[in-house]
GROMACS .gro file of C-alpha atoms in nm:
model
  250
    1UNK     CA    1   0.464   1.732  -6.374
    2UNK     CA    2   0.827   1.796  -6.455
    3UNK     CA    3   1.055   1.531  -6.602
    4UNK     CA    4   1.214   1.484  -6.260
    5UNK     CA    5   0.873   1.433  -6.100
    6UNK     CA    6   0.771   1.184  -6.367
    7UNK     CA    7   1.086   0.987  -6.286
    8UNK     CA    8   1.061   1.021  -5.908
    9UNK     CA    9   0.698   0.906  -5.895
   10UNK     CA   10   0.716   0.660  -6.184
   11UNK     CA   11   0.641   0.354  -5.967
   12UNK     CA   12   0.316   0.518  -5.855
   13UNK     CA   13   0.231   0.628  -6.208
   14UNK     CA   14   0.266   0.268  -6.329
   15UNK     CA   15  -0.019   0.161  -6.100
   16UNK     CA   16  -0.360   0.157  -6.271
   17UNK     CA   17  -0.519   0.283  -5.947
   18UNK     CA   18  -0.296   0.594  -5.945
   19UNK     CA   19  -0.152   0.687  -6.283
   20UNK     CA   20  -0.062   1.044  -6.372
   21UNK     CA   21  -0.396   1.186  -6.257
   22UNK     CA   22  -0.372   1.021  -5.916
   23UNK     CA   23  -0.017   1.137  -5.865
   24UNK     CA   24  -0.117   1.490  -5.959
   25UNK     CA   25  -0.389   1.474  -5.692
   26UNK     CA   26  -0.124   1.373  -5.438
   27UNK     CA   27   0.099   1.662  -5.546
   28UNK     CA   28  -0.190   1.906  -5.504
   29UNK     CA   29  -0.300   1.776  -5.163
   30UNK     CA   30  -0.248   1.895  -4.806
   31UNK     CA   31  -0.200   1.654  -4.515
   32UNK     CA   32  -0.212   1.755  -4.149
   33UNK     CA   33  -0.010   1.521  -3.925
   34UNK     CA   34  -0.042   1.560  -3.550
   35UNK     CA   35   0.247   1.393  -3.369
   36UNK     CA   36   0.605   1.355  -3.495
   37UNK     CA   37   0.699   1.060  -3.276
   38UNK     CA   38   0.670   0.684  -3.320
   39UNK     CA   39   0.367   0.685  -3.551
   40UNK     CA   40   0.435   1.022  -3.709
   41UNK     CA   41   0.790   0.929  -3.810
   42UNK     CA   42   0.704   0.658  -4.067
   43UNK     CA   43   0.380   0.829  -4.172
   44UNK     CA   44   0.561   1.154  -4.249
   45UNK     CA   45   0.842   0.977  -4.437
   46UNK     CA   46   0.599   0.797  -4.667
   47UNK     CA   47   0.380   1.101  -4.725
   48UNK     CA   48   0.674   1.319  -4.826
   49UNK     CA   49   0.827   1.041  -5.036
   50UNK     CA   50   0.493   1.000  -5.217
   51UNK     CA   51   0.495   1.372  -5.299
   52UNK     CA   52   0.210   1.510  -5.089
   53UNK     CA   53   0.229   1.874  -5.189
   54UNK     CA   54   0.187   2.035  -4.847
   55UNK     CA   55   0.240   1.874  -4.508
   56UNK     CA   56   0.167   2.048  -4.180
   57UNK     CA   57   0.326   1.867  -3.885
   58UNK     CA   58   0.238   1.957  -3.528
   59UNK     CA   59   0.411   1.843  -3.208
   60UNK     CA   60   0.513   2.032  -2.896
   61UNK     CA   61   0.788   1.793  -2.785
   62UNK     CA   62   1.166   1.780  -2.832
   63UNK     CA   63   1.379   1.480  -2.928
   64UNK     CA   64   1.486   1.273  -2.629
   65UNK     CA   65   1.732   0.984  -2.616
   66UNK     CA   66   1.451   0.747  -2.518
   67UNK     CA   67   1.269   0.831  -2.843
   68UNK     CA   68   1.542   0.690  -3.067
   69UNK     CA   69   1.448   0.326  -3.005
   70UNK     CA   70   1.144   0.370  -3.235
   71UNK     CA   71   1.107   0.726  -3.367
   72UNK     CA   72   1.302   0.681  -3.689
   73UNK     CA   73   1.270   1.041  -3.812
   74UNK     CA   74   1.514   1.152  -3.542
   75UNK     CA   75   1.886   1.096  -3.483
   76UNK     CA   76   2.130   1.106  -3.195
   77UNK     CA   77   2.269   1.433  -3.328
   78UNK     CA   78   1.924   1.596  -3.302
   79UNK     CA   79   1.855   1.513  -2.937
   80UNK     CA   80   1.716   1.830  -2.777
   81UNK     CA   81   1.587   1.968  -3.108
   82UNK     CA   82   1.216   2.026  -3.166
   83UNK     CA   83   1.064   1.707  -3.307
   84UNK     CA   84   0.888   1.892  -3.586
   85UNK     CA   85   1.215   2.052  -3.700
   86UNK     CA   86   1.402   1.722  -3.673
   87UNK     CA   87   1.132   1.543  -3.873
   88UNK     CA   88   1.124   1.821  -4.133
   89UNK     CA   89   1.501   1.787  -4.176
   90UNK     CA   90   1.463   1.414  -4.241
   91UNK     CA   91   1.175   1.474  -4.481
   92UNK     CA   92   1.362   1.735  -4.685
   93UNK     CA   93   1.648   1.488  -4.727
   94UNK     CA   94   1.404   1.244  -4.887
   95UNK     CA   95   1.214   1.491  -5.105
   96UNK     CA   96   1.285   1.866  -5.115
   97UNK     CA   97   0.977   1.955  -5.321
   98UNK     CA   98   0.678   1.940  -5.082
   99UNK     CA   99   0.594   2.247  -4.875
  100UNK     CA  100   0.653   2.164  -4.508
  101UNK     CA  101   0.497   2.359  -4.224
  102UNK     CA  102   0.642   2.245  -3.890
  103UNK     CA  103   0.462   2.381  -3.584
  104UNK     CA  104   0.598   2.326  -3.234
  105UNK     CA  105   0.262   2.358  -3.063
  106UNK     CA  106   0.042   2.151  -2.838
  107UNK     CA  107  -0.289   2.102  -3.016
  108UNK     CA  108  -0.608   2.233  -2.863
  109UNK     CA  109  -0.958   2.294  -2.997
  110UNK     CA  110  -0.872   2.645  -3.117
  111UNK     CA  111  -0.564   2.534  -3.311
  112UNK     CA  112  -0.749   2.237  -3.459
  113UNK     CA  113  -1.032   2.461  -3.577
  114UNK     CA  114  -0.772   2.666  -3.759
  115UNK     CA  115  -0.573   2.379  -3.914
  116UNK     CA  116  -0.825   2.104  -3.989
  117UNK     CA  117  -1.043   2.291  -4.244
  118UNK     CA  118  -0.736   2.362  -4.460
  119UNK     CA  119  -0.633   1.995  -4.481
  120UNK     CA  120  -0.748   1.727  -4.726
  121UNK     CA  121  -0.670   1.451  -4.477
  122UNK     CA  122  -0.570   1.445  -4.110
  123UNK     CA  123  -0.346   1.183  -3.948
  124UNK     CA  124  -0.371   1.139  -3.572
  125UNK     CA  125  -0.028   1.019  -3.463
  126UNK     CA  126  -0.063   1.154  -3.110
  127UNK     CA  127  -0.009   0.959  -2.790
  128UNK     CA  128  -0.284   1.057  -2.550
  129UNK     CA  129  -0.658   1.001  -2.525
  130UNK     CA  130  -0.771   1.360  -2.477
  131UNK     CA  131  -0.585   1.474  -2.789
  132UNK     CA  132  -0.733   1.191  -2.995
  133UNK     CA  133  -1.081   1.292  -2.889
  134UNK     CA  134  -1.016   1.659  -2.971
  135UNK     CA  135  -0.881   1.571  -3.317
  136UNK     CA  136  -1.181   1.348  -3.387
  137UNK     CA  137  -1.423   1.622  -3.281
  138UNK     CA  138  -1.255   1.878  -3.508
  139UNK     CA  139  -1.249   1.643  -3.807
  140UNK     CA  140  -1.616   1.555  -3.764
  141UNK     CA  141  -1.710   1.922  -3.720
  142UNK     CA  142  -1.523   2.031  -4.034
  143UNK     CA  143  -1.596   1.722  -4.244
  144UNK     CA  144  -1.236   1.616  -4.295
  145UNK     CA  145  -1.128   1.248  -4.318
  146UNK     CA  146  -0.919   1.130  -4.023
  147UNK     CA  147  -0.676   0.840  -4.008
  148UNK     CA  148  -0.625   0.749  -3.642
  149UNK     CA  149  -0.359   0.513  -3.512
  150UNK     CA  150  -0.239   0.402  -3.171
  151UNK     CA  151   0.023   0.161  -3.034
  152UNK     CA  152   0.103   0.048  -2.681
  153UNK     CA  153   0.325  -0.242  -2.578
  154UNK     CA  154   0.264  -0.511  -2.844
  155UNK     CA  155  -0.081  -0.388  -2.955
  156UNK     CA  156  -0.172  -0.157  -3.241
  157UNK     CA  157  -0.492  -0.023  -3.393
  158UNK     CA  158  -0.596   0.187  -3.693
  159UNK     CA  159  -0.929   0.327  -3.805
  160UNK     CA  160  -1.056   0.590  -4.049
  161UNK     CA  161  -1.321   0.844  -3.958
  162UNK     CA  162  -1.489   0.975  -4.272
  163UNK     CA  163  -1.833   1.132  -4.243
  164UNK     CA  164  -1.873   1.107  -4.619
  165UNK     CA  165  -1.914   0.729  -4.578
  166UNK     CA  166  -2.271   0.681  -4.459
  167UNK     CA  167  -2.332   0.515  -4.124
  168UNK     CA  168  -1.968   0.478  -4.025
  169UNK     CA  169  -1.837   0.538  -3.676
  170UNK     CA  170  -1.628   0.826  -3.551
  171UNK     CA  171  -1.360   0.776  -3.286
  172UNK     CA  172  -1.601   0.880  -3.010
  173UNK     CA  173  -1.849   0.613  -3.121
  174UNK     CA  174  -1.585   0.351  -3.041
  175UNK     CA  175  -1.420   0.512  -2.739
  176UNK     CA  176  -1.637   0.736  -2.524
  177UNK     CA  177  -1.510   1.091  -2.464
  178UNK     CA  178  -1.653   1.062  -2.112
  179UNK     CA  179  -1.445   0.755  -2.027
  180UNK     CA  180  -1.251   0.795  -1.704
  181UNK     CA  181  -0.932   0.595  -1.683
  182UNK     CA  182  -0.568   0.629  -1.597
  183UNK     CA  183  -0.373   0.735  -1.905
  184UNK     CA  184  -0.141   0.458  -2.016
  185UNK     CA  185   0.187   0.571  -2.167
  186UNK     CA  186   0.477   0.399  -2.337
  187UNK     CA  187   0.709   0.578  -2.095
  188UNK     CA  188   0.580   0.350  -1.818
  189UNK     CA  189   0.450   0.045  -2.007
  190UNK     CA  190   0.687   0.029  -2.305
  191UNK     CA  191   0.627  -0.016  -2.675
  192UNK     CA  192   0.762  -0.269  -2.927
  193UNK     CA  193   0.965  -0.054  -3.165
  194UNK     CA  194   0.875  -0.200  -3.509
  195UNK     CA  195   0.504  -0.193  -3.430
  196UNK     CA  196   0.484   0.186  -3.452
  197UNK     CA  197   0.647   0.157  -3.795
  198UNK     CA  198   0.384  -0.090  -3.912
  199UNK     CA  199   0.091   0.115  -3.785
  200UNK     CA  200   0.236   0.447  -3.902
  201UNK     CA  201   0.294   0.304  -4.250
  202UNK     CA  202  -0.065   0.179  -4.265
  203UNK     CA  203  -0.181   0.529  -4.166
  204UNK     CA  204   0.017   0.675  -4.455
  205UNK     CA  205  -0.129   0.416  -4.694
  206UNK     CA  206  -0.485   0.495  -4.583
  207UNK     CA  207  -0.421   0.869  -4.619
  208UNK     CA  208  -0.284   0.831  -4.971
  209UNK     CA  209  -0.577   0.607  -5.073
  210UNK     CA  210  -0.817   0.876  -4.949
  211UNK     CA  211  -0.632   1.149  -5.141
  212UNK     CA  212  -0.641   0.961  -5.472
  213UNK     CA  213  -0.976   0.788  -5.418
  214UNK     CA  214  -0.833   0.439  -5.464
  215UNK     CA  215  -0.966   0.122  -5.303
  216UNK     CA  216  -1.173   0.110  -4.986
  217UNK     CA  217  -1.063   0.289  -4.673
  218UNK     CA  218  -1.091   0.163  -4.317
  219UNK     CA  219  -1.395   0.385  -4.256
  220UNK     CA  220  -1.640   0.159  -4.074
  221UNK     CA  221  -1.368  -0.074  -3.952
  222UNK     CA  222  -1.122  -0.098  -3.664
  223UNK     CA  223  -0.804  -0.282  -3.762
  224UNK     CA  224  -0.613  -0.430  -3.468
  225UNK     CA  225  -0.270  -0.591  -3.467
  226UNK     CA  226  -0.137  -0.827  -3.199
  227UNK     CA  227   0.237  -0.790  -3.236
  228UNK     CA  228   0.307  -1.104  -3.032
  229UNK     CA  229   0.148  -1.332  -3.290
  230UNK     CA  230   0.140  -1.083  -3.581
  231UNK     CA  231  -0.229  -1.150  -3.621
  232UNK     CA  232  -0.460  -0.884  -3.764
  233UNK     CA  233  -0.821  -0.855  -3.650
  234UNK     CA  234  -1.066  -0.651  -3.858
  235UNK     CA  235  -1.378  -0.547  -3.670
  236UNK     CA  236  -1.672  -0.380  -3.842
  237UNK     CA  237  -1.800  -0.069  -3.664
  238UNK     CA  238  -2.112   0.141  -3.693
  239UNK     CA  239  -2.222   0.485  -3.583
  240UNK     CA  240  -2.348   0.515  -3.228
  241UNK     CA  241  -2.690   0.685  -3.245
  242UNK     CA  242  -2.617   0.840  -2.905
  243UNK     CA  243  -2.266   0.960  -2.992
  244UNK     CA  244  -2.219   1.314  -2.857
  245UNK     CA  245  -1.979   1.404  -3.138
  246UNK     CA  246  -2.097   1.280  -3.476
  247UNK     CA  247  -2.470   1.291  -3.400
  248UNK     CA  248  -2.451   1.653  -3.292
  249UNK     CA  249  -2.260   1.734  -3.611
  250UNK     CA  250  -2.502   1.549  -3.838
   0.00000   0.00000   0.00000
């Protein structure tokens, strides 16, 4: 590391769980973040601030005035701009060193099969069920750890899918890919603004822990937050022996 890097990341380096070696692992890592909205905004800011060496951010949307209540990577001046470009601009202002790869694309299985194998960790910051299932399938297929988050109204949830941790559930073990329901969206039901910041920050923390190998991840657990009472619930999960995703990939 350069002298500037030693100074910039000094508060990480002081931690016994990170130190110089852990920070060097962060600098050499590649994170794939899907979604540059409410969850992606704080997650991306913390990843770039921590010095993740390469960050690929994918989102097909543009900044809208209704986003600004919670999507803190964007500004009034950037309404109409691609979210990935707006987020990249905010990230470069925090830390110009990491390599950023913004992609204004809607993810599908083909794109995921191209991007996921190149990443050390994947963060699902998307906002719809089908995309979450596709990301989970790709991460299981290619053996990449996934940090999945979701927020709606006053409720948030986070889990980690990591096939390296024996017996732990994938996203499809918890939420069936065959489930038929009406897609709920914050555009019709609303979302409590600070909650996406809390969940997105936890996603970034889990991703960084995975990259440096510190502590215990949320693999095997579903962490849920009730924003009305600010109560966390931690539920242990296990692999579904009939899961169509992780059992077929085993």
